[in-house]
Tab-separated table of C-alpha atoms and ligand atoms in Angstrom:
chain	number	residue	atom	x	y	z
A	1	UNK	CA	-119.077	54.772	-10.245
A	2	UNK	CA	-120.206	53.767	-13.949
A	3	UNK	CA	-123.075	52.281	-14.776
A	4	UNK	CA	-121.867	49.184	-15.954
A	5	UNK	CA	-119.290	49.061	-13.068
A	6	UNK	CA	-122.550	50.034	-10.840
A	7	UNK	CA	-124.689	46.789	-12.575
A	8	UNK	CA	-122.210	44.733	-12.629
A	9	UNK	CA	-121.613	44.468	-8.082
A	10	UNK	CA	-125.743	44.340	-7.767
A	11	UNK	CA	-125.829	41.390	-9.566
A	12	UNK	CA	-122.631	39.942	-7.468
A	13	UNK	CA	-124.718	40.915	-4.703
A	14	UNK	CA	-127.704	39.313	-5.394
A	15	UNK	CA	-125.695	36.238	-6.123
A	16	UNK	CA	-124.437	36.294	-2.978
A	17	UNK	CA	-127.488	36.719	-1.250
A	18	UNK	CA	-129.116	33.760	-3.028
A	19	UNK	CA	-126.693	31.744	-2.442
A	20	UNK	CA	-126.599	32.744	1.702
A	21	UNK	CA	-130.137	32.599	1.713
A	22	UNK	CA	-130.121	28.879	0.056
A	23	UNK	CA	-127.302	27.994	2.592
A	24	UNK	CA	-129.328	28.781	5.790
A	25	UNK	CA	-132.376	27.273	4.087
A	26	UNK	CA	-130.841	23.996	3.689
A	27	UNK	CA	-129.531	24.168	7.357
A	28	UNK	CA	-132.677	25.152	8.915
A	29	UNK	CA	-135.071	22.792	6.646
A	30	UNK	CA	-135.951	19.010	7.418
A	31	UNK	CA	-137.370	19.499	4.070
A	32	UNK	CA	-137.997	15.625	3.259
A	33	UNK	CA	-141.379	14.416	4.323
A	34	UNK	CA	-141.467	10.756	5.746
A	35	UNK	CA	-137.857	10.579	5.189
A	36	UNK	CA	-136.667	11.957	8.260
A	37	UNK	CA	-133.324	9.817	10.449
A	38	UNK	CA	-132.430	12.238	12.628
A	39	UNK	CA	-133.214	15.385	14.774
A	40	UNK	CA	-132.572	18.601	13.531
A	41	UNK	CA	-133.075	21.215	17.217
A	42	UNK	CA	-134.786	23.967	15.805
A	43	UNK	CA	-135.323	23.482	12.600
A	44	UNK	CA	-138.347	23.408	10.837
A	45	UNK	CA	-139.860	20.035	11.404
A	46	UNK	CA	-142.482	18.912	8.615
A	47	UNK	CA	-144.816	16.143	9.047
A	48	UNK	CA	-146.202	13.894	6.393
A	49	UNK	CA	-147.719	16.647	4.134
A	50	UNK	CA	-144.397	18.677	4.522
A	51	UNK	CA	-145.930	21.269	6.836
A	52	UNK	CA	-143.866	22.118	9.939
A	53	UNK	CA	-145.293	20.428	12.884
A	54	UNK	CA	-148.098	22.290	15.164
A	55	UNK	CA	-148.013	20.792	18.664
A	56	UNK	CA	-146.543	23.376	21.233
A	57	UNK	CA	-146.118	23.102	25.102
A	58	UNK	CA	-146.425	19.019	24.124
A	59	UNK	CA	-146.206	15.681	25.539
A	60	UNK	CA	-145.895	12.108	24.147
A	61	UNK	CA	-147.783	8.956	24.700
A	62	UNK	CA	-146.442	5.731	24.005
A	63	UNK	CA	-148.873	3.183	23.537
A	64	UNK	CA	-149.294	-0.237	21.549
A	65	UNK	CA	-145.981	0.827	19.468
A	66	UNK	CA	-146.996	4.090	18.793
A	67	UNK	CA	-145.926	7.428	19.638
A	68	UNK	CA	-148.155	10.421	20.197
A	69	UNK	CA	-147.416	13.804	20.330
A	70	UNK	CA	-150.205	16.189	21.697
A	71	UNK	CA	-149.339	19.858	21.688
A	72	UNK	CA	-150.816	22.905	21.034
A	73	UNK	CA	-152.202	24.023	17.586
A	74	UNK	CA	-150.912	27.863	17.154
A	75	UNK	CA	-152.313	29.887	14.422
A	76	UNK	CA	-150.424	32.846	12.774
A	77	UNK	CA	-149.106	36.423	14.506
A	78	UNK	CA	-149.124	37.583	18.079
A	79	UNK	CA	-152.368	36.487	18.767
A	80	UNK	CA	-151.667	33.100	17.655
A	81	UNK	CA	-150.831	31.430	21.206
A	82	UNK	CA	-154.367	31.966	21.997
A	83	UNK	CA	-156.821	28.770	21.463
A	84	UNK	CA	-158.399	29.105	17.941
A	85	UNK	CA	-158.542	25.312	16.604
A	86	UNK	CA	-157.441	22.934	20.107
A	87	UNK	CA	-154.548	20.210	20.471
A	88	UNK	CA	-152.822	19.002	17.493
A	89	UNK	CA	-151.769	15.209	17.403
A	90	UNK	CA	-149.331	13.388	15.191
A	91	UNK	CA	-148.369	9.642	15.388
A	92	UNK	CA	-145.114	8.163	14.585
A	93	UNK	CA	-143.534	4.719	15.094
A	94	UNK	CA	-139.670	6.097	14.929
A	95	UNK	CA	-140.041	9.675	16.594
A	96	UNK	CA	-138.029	11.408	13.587
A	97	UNK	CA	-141.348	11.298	11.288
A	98	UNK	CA	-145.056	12.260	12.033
A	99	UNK	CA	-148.420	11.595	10.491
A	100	UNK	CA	-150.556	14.439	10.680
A	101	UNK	CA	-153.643	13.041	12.906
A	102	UNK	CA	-155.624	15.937	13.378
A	103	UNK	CA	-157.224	17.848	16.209
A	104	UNK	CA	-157.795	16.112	19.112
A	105	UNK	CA	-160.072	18.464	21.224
A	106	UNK	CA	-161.110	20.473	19.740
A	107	UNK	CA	-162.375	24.363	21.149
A	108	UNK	CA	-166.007	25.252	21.554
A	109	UNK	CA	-167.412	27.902	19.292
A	110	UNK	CA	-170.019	28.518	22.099
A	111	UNK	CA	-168.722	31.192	23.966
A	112	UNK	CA	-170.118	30.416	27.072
A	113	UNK	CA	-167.803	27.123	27.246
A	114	UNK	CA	-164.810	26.705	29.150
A	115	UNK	CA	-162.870	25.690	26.778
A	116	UNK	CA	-164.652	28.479	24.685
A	117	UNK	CA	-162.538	29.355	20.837
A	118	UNK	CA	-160.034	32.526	22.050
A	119	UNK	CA	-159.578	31.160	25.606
A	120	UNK	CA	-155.518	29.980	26.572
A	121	UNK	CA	-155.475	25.961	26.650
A	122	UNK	CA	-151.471	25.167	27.221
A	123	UNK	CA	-149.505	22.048	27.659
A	124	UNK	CA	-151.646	19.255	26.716
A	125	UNK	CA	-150.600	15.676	27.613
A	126	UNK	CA	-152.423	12.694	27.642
A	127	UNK	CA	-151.899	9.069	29.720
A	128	UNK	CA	-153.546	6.036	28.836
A	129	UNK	CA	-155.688	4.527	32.022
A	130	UNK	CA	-155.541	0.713	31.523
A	131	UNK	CA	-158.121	-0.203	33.960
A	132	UNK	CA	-160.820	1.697	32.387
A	133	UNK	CA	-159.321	1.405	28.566
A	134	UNK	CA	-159.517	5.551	28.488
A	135	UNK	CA	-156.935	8.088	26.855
A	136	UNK	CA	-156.816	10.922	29.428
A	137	UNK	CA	-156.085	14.248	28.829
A	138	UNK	CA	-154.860	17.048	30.864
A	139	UNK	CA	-154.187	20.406	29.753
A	140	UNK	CA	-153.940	24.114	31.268
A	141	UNK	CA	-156.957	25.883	30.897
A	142	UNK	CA	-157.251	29.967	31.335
A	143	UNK	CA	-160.951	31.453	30.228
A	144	UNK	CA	-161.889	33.395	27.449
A	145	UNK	CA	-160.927	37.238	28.165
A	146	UNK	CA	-159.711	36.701	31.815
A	147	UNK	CA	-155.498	36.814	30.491
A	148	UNK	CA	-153.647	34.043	32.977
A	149	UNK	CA	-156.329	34.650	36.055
A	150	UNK	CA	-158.474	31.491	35.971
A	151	UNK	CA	-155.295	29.168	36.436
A	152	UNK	CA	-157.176	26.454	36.076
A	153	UNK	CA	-156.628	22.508	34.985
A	154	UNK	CA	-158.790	20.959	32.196
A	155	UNK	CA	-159.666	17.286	31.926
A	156	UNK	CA	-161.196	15.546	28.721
A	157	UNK	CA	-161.033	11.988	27.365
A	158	UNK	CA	-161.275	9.539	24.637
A	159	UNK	CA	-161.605	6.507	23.666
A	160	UNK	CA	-159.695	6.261	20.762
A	161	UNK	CA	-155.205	7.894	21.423
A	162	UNK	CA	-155.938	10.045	18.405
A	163	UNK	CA	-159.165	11.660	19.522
A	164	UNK	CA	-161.852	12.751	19.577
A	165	UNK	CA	-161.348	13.881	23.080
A	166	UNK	CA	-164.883	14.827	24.991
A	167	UNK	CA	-164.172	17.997	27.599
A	168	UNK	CA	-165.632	16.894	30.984
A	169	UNK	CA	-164.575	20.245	33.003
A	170	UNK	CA	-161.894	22.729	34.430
A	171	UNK	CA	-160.985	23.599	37.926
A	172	UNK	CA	-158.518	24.618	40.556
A	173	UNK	CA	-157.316	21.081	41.992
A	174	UNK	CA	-156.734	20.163	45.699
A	175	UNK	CA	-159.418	22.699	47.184
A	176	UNK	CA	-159.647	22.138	51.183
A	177	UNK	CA	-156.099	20.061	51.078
A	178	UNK	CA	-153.112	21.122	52.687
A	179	UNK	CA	-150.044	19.352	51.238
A	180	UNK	CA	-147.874	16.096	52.855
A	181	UNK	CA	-144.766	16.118	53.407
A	182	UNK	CA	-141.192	14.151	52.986
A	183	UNK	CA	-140.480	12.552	56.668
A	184	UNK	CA	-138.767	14.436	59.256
A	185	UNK	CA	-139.594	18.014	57.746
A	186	UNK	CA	-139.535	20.524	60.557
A	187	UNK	CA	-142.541	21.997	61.683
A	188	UNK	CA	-141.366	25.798	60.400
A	189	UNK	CA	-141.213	24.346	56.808
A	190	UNK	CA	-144.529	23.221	56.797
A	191	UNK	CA	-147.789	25.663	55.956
A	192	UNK	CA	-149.319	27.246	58.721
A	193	UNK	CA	-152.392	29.381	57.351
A	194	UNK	CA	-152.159	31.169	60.931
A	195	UNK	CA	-149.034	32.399	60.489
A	196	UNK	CA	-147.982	32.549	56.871
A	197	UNK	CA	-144.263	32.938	56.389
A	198	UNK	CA	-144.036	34.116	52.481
A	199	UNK	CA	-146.027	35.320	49.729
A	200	UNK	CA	-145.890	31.988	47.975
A	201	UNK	CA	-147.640	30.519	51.458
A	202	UNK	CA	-149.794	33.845	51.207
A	203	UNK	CA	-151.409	32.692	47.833
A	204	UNK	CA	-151.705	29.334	49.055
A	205	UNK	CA	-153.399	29.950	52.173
A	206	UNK	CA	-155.950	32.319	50.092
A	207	UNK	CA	-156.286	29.841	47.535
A	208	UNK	CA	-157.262	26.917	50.111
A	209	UNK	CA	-161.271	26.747	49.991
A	210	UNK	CA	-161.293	27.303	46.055
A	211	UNK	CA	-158.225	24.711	44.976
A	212	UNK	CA	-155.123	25.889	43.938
A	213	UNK	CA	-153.951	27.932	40.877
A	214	UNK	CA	-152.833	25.106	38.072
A	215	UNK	CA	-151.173	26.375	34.885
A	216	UNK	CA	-147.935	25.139	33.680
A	217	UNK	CA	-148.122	21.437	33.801
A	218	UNK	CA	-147.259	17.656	33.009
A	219	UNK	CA	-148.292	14.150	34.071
A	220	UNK	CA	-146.413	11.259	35.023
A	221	UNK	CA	-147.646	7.474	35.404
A	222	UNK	CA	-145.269	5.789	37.657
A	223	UNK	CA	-144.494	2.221	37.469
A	224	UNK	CA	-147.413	1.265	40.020
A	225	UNK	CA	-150.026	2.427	37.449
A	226	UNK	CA	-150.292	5.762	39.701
A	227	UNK	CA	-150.981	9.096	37.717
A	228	UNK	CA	-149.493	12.624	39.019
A	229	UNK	CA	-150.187	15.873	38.021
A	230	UNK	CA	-147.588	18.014	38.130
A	231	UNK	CA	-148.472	22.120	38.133
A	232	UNK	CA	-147.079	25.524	38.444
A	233	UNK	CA	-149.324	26.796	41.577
A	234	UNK	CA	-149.293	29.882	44.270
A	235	UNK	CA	-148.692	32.896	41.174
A	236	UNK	CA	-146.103	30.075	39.736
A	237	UNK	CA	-144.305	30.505	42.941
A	238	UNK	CA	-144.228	26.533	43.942
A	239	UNK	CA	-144.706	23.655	41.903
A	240	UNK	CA	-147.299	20.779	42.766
A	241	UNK	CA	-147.224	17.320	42.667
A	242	UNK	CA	-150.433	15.947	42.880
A	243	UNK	CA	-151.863	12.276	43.095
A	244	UNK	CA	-154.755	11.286	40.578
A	245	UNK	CA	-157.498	9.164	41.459
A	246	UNK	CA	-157.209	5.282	40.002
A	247	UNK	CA	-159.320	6.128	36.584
A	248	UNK	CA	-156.877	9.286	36.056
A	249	UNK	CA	-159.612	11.416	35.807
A	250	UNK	CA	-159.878	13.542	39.092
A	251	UNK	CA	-157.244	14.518	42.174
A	252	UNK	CA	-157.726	12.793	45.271
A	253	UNK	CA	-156.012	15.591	47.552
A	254	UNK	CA	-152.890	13.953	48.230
A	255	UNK	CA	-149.955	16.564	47.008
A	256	UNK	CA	-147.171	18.324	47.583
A	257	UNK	CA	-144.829	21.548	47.090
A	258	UNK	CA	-141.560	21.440	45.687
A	259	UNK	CA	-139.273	24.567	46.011
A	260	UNK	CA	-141.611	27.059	47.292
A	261	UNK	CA	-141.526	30.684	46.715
A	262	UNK	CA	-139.431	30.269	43.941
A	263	UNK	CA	-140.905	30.966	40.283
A	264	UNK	CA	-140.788	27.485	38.228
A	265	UNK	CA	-142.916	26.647	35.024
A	266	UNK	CA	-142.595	24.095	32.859
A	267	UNK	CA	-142.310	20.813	34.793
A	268	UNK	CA	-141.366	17.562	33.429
A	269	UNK	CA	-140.924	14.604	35.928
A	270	UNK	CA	-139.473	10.935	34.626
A	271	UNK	CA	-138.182	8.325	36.777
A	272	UNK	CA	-134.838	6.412	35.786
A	273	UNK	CA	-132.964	3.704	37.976
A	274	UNK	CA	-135.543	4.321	40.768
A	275	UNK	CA	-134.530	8.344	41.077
A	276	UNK	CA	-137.431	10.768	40.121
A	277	UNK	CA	-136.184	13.708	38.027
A	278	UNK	CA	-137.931	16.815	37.639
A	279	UNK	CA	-136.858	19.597	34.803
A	280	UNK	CA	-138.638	23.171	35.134
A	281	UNK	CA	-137.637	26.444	33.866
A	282	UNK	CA	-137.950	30.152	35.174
A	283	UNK	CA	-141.175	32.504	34.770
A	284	UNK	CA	-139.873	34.989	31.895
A	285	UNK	CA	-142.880	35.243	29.863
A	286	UNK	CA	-142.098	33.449	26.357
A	287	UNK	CA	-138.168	34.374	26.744
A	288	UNK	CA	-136.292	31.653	27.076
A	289	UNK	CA	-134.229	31.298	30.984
A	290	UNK	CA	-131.843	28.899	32.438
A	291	UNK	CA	-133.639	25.562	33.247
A	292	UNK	CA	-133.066	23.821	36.631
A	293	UNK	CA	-133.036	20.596	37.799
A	294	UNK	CA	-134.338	18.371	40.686
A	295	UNK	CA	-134.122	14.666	42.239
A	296	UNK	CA	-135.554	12.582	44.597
A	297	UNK	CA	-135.892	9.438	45.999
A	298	UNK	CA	-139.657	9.274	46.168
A	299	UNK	CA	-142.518	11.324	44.331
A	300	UNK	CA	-142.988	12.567	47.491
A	301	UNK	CA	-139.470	14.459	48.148
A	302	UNK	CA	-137.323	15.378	49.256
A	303	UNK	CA	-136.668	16.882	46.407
A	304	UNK	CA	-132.870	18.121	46.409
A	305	UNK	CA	-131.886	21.571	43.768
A	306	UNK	CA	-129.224	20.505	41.044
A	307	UNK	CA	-129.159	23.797	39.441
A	308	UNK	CA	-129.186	24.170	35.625
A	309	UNK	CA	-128.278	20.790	33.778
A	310	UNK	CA	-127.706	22.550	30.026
A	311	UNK	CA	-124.284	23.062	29.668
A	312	UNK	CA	-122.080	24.505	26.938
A	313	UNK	CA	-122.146	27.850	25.090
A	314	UNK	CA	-126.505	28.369	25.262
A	315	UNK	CA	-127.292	26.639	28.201
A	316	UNK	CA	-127.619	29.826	29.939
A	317	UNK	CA	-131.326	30.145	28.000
A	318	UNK	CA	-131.632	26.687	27.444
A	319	UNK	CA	-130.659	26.932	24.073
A	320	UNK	CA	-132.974	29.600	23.766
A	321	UNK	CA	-135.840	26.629	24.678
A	322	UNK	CA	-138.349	25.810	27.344
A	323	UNK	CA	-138.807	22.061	29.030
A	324	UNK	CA	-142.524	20.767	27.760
A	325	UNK	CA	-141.658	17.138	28.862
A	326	UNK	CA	-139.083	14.498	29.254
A	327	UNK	CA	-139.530	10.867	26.781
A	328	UNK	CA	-138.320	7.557	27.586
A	329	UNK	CA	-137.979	5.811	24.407
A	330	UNK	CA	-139.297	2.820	24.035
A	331	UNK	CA	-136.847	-0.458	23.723
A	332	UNK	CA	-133.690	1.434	24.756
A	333	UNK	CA	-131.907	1.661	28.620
A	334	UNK	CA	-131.062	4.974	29.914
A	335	UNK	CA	-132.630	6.752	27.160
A	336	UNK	CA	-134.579	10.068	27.806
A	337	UNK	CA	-135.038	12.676	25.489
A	338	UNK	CA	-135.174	16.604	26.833
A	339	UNK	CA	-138.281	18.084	24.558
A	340	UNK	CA	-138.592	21.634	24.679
A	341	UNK	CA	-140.391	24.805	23.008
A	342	UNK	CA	-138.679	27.348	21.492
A	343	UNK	CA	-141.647	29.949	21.611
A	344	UNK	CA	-142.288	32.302	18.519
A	345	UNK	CA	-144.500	35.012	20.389
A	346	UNK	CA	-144.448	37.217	17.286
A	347	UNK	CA	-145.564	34.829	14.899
A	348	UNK	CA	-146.943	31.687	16.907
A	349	UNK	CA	-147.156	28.933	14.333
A	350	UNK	CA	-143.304	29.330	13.845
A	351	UNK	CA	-142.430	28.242	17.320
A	352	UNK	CA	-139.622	25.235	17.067
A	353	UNK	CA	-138.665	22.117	18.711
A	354	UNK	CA	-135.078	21.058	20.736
A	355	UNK	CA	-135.087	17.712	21.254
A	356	UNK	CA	-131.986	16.863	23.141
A	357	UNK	CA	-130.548	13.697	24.738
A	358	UNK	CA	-130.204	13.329	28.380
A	359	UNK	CA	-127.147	12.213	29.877
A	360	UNK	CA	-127.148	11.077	33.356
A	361	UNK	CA	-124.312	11.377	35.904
A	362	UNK	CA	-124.814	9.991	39.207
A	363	UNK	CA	-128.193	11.160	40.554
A	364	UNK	CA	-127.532	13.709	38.161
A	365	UNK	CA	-128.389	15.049	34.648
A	366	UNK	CA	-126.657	17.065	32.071
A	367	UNK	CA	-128.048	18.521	28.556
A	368	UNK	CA	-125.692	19.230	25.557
A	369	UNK	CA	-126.139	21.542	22.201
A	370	UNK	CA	-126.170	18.790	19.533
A	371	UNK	CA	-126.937	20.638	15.953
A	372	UNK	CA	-128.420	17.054	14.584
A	373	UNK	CA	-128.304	13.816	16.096
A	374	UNK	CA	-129.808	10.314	15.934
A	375	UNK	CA	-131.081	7.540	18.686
A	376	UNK	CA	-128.189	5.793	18.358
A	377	UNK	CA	-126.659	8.033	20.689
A	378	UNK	CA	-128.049	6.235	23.442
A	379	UNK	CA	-126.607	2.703	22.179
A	380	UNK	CA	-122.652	4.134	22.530
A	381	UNK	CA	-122.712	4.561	26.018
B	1	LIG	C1	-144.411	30.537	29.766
B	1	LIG	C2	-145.192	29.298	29.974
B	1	LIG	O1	-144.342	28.276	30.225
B	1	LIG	C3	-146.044	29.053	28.748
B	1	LIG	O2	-146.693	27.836	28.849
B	1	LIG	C4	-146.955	30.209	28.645
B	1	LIG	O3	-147.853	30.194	29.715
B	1	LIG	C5	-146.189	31.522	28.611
B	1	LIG	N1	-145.293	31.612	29.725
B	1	LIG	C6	-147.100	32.710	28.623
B	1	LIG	O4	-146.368	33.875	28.793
């Protein structure tokens, strides 16, 4: 080939390649801070200085017609899903734009702390306790240098939504409890330390006098004013739904398992028309897995399997997400939106955001793809 004939298809090349590379820019951008009037699932999401959102494994509280979103502040690279800075929080009043609010807890730089700078603190979410007037946070807490061992719950409040939240201490919850169950379950479905029956009642039954393993997690306030904790427990083989004490702020022993010896992370229980829904995921590290579904009549059970409720080309991985919690919005009927994490392990910070509408069919639930969407969708149904 000539050299001119040579010059002449780099620089179509690199024409092309700008112009590709300014296509999937503008597709994967929300680049207009403030000006935000719809989602955009997994795009960038930038908040009111332009810089892509940092709150990971979050929750949302809605309080005095605000929204807050607590997640987890990642830093840069592999090591970035460990706890450098604490939880992020942003506020918004229309859930497509965010102001930046800072950290809310903040990590210790005393090493001796549990909630020590390096150690894992996952899936913060915060409720609002009107009797005492306190923001309450809950979060998954693993220490400093012990990997996923501790499994422990962490508890810290405030005064003020935004922070600063105060750590008041980490544990195992439950310790000495055995778990209630739904009316008329039969004896050789219930725990029986002298006889376990599986590994997941193994773990449970060793775990007894120290409280059970807590990572994964959520809370739900139900319309009574009661608080529940919601937690991957036994190795992540059962999920726990536990009772909180009237200030929020400790459990009071009251709890129980939902589908034992099964992996499940990633809980997130609402409540619509009376029917409790719970949304969980498999344990696959931070690659993405089908979700599944539960309801129930009461927070107590019994809690009947639904399966996966994404459908559509993706819903095999969830879109390639993981549930962090499930959002009524405020003002509008039957409107829930599915929040999930799609996790960046190799570069932390980068992780994304689906945010998906719910649709509900019968006592059941289904998820679809949208590429952008806005909150009208819930006023056409
Ligand atoms: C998936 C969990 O859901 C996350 O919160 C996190 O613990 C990762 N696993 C760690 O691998």
């Amino acid at each position: 080939m000539g050299l001119l004939k040579y010059k002449r298809l780099a620089s179509w090349f690199a024409l092309v390649m700008l112009c590709a590379s300014a296509v999937v820019k503008a597709q994967a951008v929300n680049d207009r801070p403030g000006k935000l009037d719809r989602f955009t699932p997994g795009a960038i999401w930038t908040d009111n200085h332009g810089v892509h959102i940092n709150a990971h494994g979050g929750g949302i509280l809605y309080n005095k017609g605000r929204y807050y979103w607590f997640g987890e502040h990642k830093i840069e690279g592999s090591a970035g899903n460990r706890a450098m800075v604490g939880v992020h929080c942003y506020s918004s009043k229309d859930l497509y734009n965010w102001k930046d609010e800072g950290i809310a807890l903040a990590v210790s730089p005393d090493s001796t702390n549990d909630i020590a700078k390096g150690c894992i603190l996952e899936r913060p979410k915060v409720v609002y306790n009107k009797k005492t007037g306190k923001y309450v946070m809950w979060f998954h807490l693993e220490l400093r240098g012990q990997g996923y061992k501790a499994a422990r719950t962490g508890l810290a409040i405030s005064d003020k939504a935004t922070g600063p939240y105060r750590f008041i201490r980490s544990y195992r919850p439950n310790a000495g409890f055995m778990p209630v169950y739904p009316p008329g379950t039969p004896e050789s479905e219930q725990v029986d330390c002298a006889h376990t029956k599986s590994k997941s009642e193994g773990f449970f039954c060793r775990d007894l006098p120290g409280g059970q393993m807590a990572r994964d997690m959520n809370l739900f306030v139900d319309d009574d004013g009661k608080a529940y904790h919601i937690f991957s427990a036994e190795e992540n083989f059962t999920l726990d739904i536990a009772e909180l004490n009237s200030d929020y702020t400790a459990h009071t022993g009251k709890f129980t398992r939902v589908y034992a010896g099964h992996q499940t992370e990633a809980p997130a229980l609402f409540k619509h028309n009376g029917v409790y829904y719970l949304i969980g995921s498999g344990t696959t590290g931070w690659d993405p897995n089908p979700a599944r579904c539960f309801s129930a009549p009461s927070i107590w059970g019994p809690w009947t399997y639904h399966g996966n409720p994404c459908k559509g080309a993706g819903s095999e991985l969830t879109f390639g997400g993981q549930s962090t919690y499930v959002l009524p919005v405020a003002g509008k009927k039957d409107a829930f939106i599915f929040m999930a994490d799609k996790w960046a392990p190799r570069n932390a910070i980068d992780g994304r955001y689906l945010w998906l509408p719910i649709v509900f069919k019968g006592d059941d639930i289904e998820i679809n793809w949208l590429d952008n969407w806005k909150l009208e969708v819930f006023d056409k149904r």
